[in-house]
Short mmCIF file of C-alpha atoms in Angstrom, two decimals:
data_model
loop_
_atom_site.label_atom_id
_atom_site.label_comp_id
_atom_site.label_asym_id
_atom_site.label_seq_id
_atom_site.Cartn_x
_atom_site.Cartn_y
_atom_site.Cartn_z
CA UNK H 1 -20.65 -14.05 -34.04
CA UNK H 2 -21.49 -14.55 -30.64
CA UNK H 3 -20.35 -13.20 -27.31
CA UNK H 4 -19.30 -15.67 -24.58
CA UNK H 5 -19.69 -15.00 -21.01
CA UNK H 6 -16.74 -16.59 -18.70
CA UNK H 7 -15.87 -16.32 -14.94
CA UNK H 8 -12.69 -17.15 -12.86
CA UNK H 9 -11.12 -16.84 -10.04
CA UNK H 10 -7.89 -15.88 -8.65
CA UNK H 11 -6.11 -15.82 -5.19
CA UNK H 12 -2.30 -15.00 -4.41
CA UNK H 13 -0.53 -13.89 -0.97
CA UNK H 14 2.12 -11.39 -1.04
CA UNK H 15 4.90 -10.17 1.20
CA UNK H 16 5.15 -7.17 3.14
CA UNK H 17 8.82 -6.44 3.22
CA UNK H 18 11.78 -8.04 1.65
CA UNK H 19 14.92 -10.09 3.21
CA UNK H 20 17.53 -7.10 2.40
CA UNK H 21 20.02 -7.60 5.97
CA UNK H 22 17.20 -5.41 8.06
CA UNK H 23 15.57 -3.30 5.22
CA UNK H 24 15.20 -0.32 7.51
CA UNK H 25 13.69 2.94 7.32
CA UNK H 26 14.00 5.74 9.77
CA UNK H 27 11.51 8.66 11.01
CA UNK H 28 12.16 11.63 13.10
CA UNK H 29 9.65 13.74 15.14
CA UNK H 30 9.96 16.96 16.39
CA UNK H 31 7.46 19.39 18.09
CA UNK H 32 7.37 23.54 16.41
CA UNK H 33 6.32 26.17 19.14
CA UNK H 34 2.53 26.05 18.10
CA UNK H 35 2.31 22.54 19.14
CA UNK H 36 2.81 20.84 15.95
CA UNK H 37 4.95 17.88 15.56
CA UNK H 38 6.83 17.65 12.27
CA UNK H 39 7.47 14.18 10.73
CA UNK H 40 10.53 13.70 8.64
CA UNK H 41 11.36 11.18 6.35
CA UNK H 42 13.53 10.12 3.01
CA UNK H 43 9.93 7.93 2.07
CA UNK H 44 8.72 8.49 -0.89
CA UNK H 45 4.68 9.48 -1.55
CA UNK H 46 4.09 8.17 -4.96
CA UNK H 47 0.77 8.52 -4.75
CA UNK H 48 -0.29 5.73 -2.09
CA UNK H 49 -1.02 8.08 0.40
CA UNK H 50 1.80 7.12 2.88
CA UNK H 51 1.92 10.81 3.87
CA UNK H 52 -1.69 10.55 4.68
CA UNK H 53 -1.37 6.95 6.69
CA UNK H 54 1.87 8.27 8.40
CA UNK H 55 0.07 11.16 9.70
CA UNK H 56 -2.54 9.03 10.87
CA UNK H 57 0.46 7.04 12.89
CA UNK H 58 2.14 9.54 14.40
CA UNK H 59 -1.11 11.46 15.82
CA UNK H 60 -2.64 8.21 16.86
CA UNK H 61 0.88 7.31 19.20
CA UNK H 62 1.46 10.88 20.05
CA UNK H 63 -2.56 11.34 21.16
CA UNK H 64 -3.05 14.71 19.13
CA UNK H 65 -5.14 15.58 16.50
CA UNK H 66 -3.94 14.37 12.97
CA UNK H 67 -4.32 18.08 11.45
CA UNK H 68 -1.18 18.83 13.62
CA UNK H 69 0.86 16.57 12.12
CA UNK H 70 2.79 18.05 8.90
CA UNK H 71 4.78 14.98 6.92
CA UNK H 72 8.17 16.23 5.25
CA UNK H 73 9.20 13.89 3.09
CA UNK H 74 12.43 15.83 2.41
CA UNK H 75 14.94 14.11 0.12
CA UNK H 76 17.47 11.67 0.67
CA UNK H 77 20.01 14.04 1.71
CA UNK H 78 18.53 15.94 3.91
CA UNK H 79 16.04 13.17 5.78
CA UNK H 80 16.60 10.02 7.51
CA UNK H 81 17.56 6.65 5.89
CA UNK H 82 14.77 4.67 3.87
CA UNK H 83 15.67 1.89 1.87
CA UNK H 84 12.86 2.77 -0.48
CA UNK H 85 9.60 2.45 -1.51
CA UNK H 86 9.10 -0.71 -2.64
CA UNK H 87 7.97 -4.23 -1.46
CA UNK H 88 4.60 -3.14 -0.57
CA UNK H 89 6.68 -2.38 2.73
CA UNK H 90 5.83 1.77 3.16
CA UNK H 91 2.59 1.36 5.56
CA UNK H 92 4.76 -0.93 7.61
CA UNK H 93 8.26 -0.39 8.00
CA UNK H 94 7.76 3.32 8.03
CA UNK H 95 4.90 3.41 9.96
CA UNK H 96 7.02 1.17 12.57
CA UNK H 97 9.44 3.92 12.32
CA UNK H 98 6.88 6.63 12.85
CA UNK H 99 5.40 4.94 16.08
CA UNK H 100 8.64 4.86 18.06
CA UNK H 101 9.62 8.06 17.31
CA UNK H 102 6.31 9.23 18.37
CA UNK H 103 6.45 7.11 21.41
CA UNK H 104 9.91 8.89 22.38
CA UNK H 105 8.41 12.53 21.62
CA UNK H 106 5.39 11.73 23.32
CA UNK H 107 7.46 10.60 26.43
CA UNK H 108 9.28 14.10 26.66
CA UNK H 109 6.07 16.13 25.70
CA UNK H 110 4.14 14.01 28.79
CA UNK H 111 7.53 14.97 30.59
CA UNK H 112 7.21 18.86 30.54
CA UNK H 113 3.72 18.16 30.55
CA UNK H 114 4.23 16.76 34.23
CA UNK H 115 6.25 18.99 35.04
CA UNK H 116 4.11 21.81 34.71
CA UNK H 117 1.19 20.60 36.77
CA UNK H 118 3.63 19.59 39.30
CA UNK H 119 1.98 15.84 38.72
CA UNK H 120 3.77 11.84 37.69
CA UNK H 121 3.86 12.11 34.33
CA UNK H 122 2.44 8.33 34.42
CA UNK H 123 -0.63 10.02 35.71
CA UNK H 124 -1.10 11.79 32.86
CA UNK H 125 -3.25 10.95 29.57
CA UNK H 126 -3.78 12.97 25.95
CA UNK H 127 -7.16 13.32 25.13
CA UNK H 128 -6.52 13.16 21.37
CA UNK H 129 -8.18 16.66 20.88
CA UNK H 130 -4.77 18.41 21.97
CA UNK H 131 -4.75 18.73 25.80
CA UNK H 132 -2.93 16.56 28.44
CA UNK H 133 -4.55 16.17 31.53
CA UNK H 134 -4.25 14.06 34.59
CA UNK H 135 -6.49 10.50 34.63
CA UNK H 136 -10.03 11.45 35.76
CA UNK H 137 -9.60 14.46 36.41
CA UNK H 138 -10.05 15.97 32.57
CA UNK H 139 -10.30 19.93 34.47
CA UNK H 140 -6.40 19.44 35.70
CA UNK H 141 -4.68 19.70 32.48
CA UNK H 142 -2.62 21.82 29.60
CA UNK H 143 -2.50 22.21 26.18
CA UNK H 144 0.27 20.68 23.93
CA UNK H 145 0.60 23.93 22.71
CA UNK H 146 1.28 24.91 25.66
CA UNK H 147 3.59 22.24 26.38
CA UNK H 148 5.51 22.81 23.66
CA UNK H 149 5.94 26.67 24.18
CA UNK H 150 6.58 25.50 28.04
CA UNK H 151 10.00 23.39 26.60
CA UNK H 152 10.86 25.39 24.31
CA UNK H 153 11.11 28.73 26.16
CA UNK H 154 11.06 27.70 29.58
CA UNK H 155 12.94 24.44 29.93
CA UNK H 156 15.21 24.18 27.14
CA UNK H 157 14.19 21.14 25.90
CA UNK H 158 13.17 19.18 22.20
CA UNK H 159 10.32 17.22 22.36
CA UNK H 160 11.62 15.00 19.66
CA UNK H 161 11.97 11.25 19.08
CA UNK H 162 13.71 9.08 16.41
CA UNK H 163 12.60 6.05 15.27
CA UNK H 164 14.35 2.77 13.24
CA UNK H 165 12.81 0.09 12.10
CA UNK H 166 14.23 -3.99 10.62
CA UNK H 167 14.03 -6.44 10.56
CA UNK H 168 16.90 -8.81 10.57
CA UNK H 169 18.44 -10.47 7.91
CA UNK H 170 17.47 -14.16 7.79
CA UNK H 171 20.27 -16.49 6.45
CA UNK H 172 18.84 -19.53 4.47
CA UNK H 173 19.84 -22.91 6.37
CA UNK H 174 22.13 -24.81 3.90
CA UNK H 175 20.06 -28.22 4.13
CA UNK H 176 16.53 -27.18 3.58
CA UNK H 177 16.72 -23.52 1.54
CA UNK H 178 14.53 -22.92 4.58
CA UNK H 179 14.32 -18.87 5.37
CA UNK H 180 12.20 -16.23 6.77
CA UNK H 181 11.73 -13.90 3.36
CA UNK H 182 9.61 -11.03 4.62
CA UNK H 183 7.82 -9.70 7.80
CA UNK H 184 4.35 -10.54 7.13
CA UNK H 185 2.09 -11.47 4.28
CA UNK H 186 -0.76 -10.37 3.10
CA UNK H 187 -3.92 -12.29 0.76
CA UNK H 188 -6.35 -11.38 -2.01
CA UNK H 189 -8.91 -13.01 -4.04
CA UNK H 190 -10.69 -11.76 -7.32
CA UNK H 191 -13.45 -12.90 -9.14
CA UNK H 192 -13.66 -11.58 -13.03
CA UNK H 193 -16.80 -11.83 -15.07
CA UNK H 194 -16.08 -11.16 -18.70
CA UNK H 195 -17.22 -11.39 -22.21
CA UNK H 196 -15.43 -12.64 -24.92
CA UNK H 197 -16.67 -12.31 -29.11
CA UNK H 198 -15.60 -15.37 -30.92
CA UNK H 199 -15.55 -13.63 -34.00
CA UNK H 200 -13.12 -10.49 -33.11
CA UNK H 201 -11.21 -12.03 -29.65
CA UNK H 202 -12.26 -8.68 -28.27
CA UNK H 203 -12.49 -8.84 -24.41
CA UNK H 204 -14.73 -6.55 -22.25
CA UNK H 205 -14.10 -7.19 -18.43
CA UNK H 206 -17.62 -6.98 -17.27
CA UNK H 207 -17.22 -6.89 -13.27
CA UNK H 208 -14.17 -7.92 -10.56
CA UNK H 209 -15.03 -8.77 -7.34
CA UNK H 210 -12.05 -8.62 -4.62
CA UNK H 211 -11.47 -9.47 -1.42
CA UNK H 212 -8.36 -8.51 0.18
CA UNK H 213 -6.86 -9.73 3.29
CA UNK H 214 -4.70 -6.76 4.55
CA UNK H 215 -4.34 -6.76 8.45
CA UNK H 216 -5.28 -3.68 9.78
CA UNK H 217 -6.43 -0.82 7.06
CA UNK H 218 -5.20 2.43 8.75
CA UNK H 219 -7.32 4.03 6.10
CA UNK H 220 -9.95 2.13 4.35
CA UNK H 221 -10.79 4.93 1.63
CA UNK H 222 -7.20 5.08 0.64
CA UNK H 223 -6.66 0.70 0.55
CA UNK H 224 -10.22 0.74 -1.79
CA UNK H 225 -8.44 3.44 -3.87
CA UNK H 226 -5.80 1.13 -4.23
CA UNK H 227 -7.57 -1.86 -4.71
CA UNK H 228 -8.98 0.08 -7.82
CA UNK H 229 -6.54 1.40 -9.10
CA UNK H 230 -4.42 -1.60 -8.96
CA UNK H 231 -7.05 -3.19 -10.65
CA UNK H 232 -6.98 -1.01 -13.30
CA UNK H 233 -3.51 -1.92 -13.62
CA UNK H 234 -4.07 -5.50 -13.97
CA UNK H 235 -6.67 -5.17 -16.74
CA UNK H 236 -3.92 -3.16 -18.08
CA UNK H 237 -1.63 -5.98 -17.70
CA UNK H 238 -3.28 -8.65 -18.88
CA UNK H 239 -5.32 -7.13 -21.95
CA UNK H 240 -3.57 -4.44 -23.66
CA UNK H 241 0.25 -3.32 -21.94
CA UNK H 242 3.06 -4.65 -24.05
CA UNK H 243 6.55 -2.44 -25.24
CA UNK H 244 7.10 -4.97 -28.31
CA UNK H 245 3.98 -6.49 -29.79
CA UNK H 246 6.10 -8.76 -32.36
CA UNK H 247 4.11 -8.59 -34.78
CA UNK H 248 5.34 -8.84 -37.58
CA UNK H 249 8.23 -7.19 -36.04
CA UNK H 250 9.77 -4.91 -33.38
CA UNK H 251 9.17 -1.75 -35.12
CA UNK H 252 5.75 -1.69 -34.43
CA UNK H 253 6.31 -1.27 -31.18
CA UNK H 254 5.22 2.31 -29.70
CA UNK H 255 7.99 4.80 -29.42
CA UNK H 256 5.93 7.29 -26.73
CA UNK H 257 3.49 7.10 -24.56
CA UNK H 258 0.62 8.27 -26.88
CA UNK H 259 1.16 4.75 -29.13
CA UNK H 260 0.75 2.75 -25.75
CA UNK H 261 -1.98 0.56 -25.41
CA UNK H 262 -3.87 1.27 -21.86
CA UNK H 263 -7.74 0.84 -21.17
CA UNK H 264 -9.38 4.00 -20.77
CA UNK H 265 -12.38 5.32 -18.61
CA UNK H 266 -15.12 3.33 -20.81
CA UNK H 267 -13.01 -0.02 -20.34
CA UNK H 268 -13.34 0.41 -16.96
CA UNK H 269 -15.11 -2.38 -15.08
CA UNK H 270 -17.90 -2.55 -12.38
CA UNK H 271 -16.01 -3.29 -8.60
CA UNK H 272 -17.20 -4.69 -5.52
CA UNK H 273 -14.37 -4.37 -3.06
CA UNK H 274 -13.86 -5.87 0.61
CA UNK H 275 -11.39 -5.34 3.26
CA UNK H 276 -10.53 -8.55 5.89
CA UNK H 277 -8.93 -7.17 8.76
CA UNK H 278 -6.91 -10.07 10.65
CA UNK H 279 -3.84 -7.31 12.06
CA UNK H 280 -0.45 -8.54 12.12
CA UNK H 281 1.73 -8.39 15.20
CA UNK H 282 4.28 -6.69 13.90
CA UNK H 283 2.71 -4.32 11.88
CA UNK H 284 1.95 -0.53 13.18
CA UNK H 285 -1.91 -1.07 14.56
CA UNK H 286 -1.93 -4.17 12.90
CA UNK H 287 -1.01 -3.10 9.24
CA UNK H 288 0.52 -5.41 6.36
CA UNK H 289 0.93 -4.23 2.76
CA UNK H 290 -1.39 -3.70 0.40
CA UNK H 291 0.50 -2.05 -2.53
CA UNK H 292 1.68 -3.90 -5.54
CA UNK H 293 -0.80 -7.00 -5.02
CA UNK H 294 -4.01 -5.07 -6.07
CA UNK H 295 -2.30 -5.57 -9.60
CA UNK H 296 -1.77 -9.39 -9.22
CA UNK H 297 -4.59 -11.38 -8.41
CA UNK H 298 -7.08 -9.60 -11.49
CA UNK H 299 -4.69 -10.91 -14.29
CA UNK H 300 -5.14 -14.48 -13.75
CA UNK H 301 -8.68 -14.60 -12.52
CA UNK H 302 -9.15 -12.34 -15.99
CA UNK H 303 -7.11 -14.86 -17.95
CA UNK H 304 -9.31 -18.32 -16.26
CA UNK H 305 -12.58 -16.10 -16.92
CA UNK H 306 -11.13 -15.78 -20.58
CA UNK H 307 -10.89 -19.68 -21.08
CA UNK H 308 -14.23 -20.51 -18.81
CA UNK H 309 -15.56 -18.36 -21.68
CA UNK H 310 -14.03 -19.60 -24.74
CA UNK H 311 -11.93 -22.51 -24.00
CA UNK H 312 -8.70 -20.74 -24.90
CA UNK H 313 -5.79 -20.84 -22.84
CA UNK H 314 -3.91 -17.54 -22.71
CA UNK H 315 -0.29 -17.91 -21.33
CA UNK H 316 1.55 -15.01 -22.45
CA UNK H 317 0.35 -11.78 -21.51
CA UNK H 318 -0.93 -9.52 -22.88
CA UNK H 319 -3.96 -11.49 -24.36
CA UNK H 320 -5.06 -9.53 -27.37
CA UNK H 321 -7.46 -10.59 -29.76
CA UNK H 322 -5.06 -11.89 -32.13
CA UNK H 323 -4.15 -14.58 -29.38
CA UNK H 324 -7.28 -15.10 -28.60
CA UNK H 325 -8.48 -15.95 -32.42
CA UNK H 326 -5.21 -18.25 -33.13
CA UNK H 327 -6.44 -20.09 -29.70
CA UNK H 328 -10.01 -20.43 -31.32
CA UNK H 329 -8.55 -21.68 -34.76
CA UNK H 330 -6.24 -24.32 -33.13
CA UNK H 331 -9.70 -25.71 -30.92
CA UNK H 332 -11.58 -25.76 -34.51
CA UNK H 333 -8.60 -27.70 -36.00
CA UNK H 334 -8.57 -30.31 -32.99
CA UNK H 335 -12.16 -30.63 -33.51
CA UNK H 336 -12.24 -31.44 -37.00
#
């Protein structure tokens, strides 16, 4: 018995966005009377943290603190269209939303601000800390609270903005297949050190190592989360996830989610995380996705680290012991 130590690496790219005749999502922004602005979307949180990153949008364009921005996520009847969230496309499609509804809110709240101090409004600037105030001259100014009870009471108005963003459909030329599939992309390497016993097949993942390649990170606490996490996911994926294990046959397969095979706290492995920033054009601040790729690039590097270690080649996920063994018996056989 002996345990073998194996590396590999992986890399993969991934699209931010899919091909779906404009894939839109919509955002609208409104101001209350104590100088909040309300976000509302059909964009669903599951767990990402796009109510946290859209936030950080919409108080970044607006040029007010991000603890007066509230994010409803409302429901799909009551909130404006999303096409879902999918496609590693939330950050970006409904953060492009977010931005030019901000930008139209922030034009009427810079509007009634103007109109207050009897200045341009093109004179004026937000100083991010919730007061408007003319462009070196930080003493001549108002609060957005202010502003907002100003338009609502005084002049009648909605500081409000709407926002769509898509992108649009691209047809595939006839001759060449040649299309454009998605709006950006995004890249990712991992490096997996693991160990594997020749005498069981067991496999501990002893360390991943990622970079990831994301444009801008909005927030960098919440991508690392998801960098781990998704990593979690992948040594999920390519160790011990399956819903029918074959063997011998289908009814050993788990019926609930107590008989399903995931790794737990102890089979987590060490991480050493980076973030590339290289910001897309056409992302909000520079964003791309980040999402469902954290998942991808650990299951091959974990599979190449597998045969580095043993010699085995693993196609068919996930690679349990059993495969592993059969894989060591078949390079005893060749070897005589």
């Amino acid at each position: 018995m002996a345990w073998l130590k194996g590396r590999g690496v992986a890399a993969v790219n991934y699209p931010t966005g899919m091909n779906l005749g404009g894939d839109p999502s919509q955002a609208l922004i409104h101001a209350t009377t104590t100088g909040s602005f309300v976000v509302t979307l059909s964009s669903v949180d599951l767990g990402q943290g796009i109510k946290t990153v859209g936030a950080q949008i919409a108080a970044e364009t607006l040029g007010i603190p991000y603890e007066n921005v509230v994010i409803d996520t409302a429901d799909t009847d009551t909130g404006p269209h999303c096409m879902g969230t999918f496609a590693s496309r939330g950050t970006h499609r409904i953060g492009n939303a977010i931005m030019m509804a901000a930008r139209e809110a922030r034009e009427v709240m810079m509007d009634v601000a103007a109109t207050e101090l009897e200045v341009d409004a093109g004179d004026l600037v937000t100083d991010g800390k919730g007061r408007i105030h003319v462009n070196g001259a930080p003493d001549k100014g108002i609060s957005v609270v202010d502003v907002a009870l100003a338009a609502h009471f005084k002049h009648g108005r909605t500081i409000s903005g709407r926002g769509m963003f898509l992108k649009p459909k691209s047809e595939v030329v006839p001759e060449t297949g040649e299309m454009d599939p998605d709006s950006c992309q995004a890249h990712a390497c991992t490096i997996a050190e693991v160990e594997v016993d020749d005498e069981t097949g067991e496999v501990r993942v002893i360390k991943l190592t990622n970079a990831y390649e994301i444009g801008r990170a909005v927030n960098p606490a919440l991508a690392h989360q998801q960098i781990v996490g998704g990593a979690w996911m992948g040594v999920s994926h390519a160790l011990y996830e399956t819903t029918e294990p074959y063997y011998p046959s289908r009814a050993h397969g788990p019926l609930d989610f107590s008989q399903y095979l995931m790794p737990g706290p102890g089979d987590i492995a060490e991480m050493d995380s980076v973030i590339i920033e290289r910001p897309a054009a056409n992302g909000p601040y520079g964003a791309k996705g980040i999402g469902e790729m954290t998942a991808n690039s650990p299951i091959p590097a974990i599979a190449n680290a597998i045969f580095d270690a043993c010699g085995v080649r693993v196609t068919t996920m996930p690679i349990t012991p059993e495969r592993i063994l059969r894989g060591l018996d078949a390079l005893r056989a060749r070897a005589g």
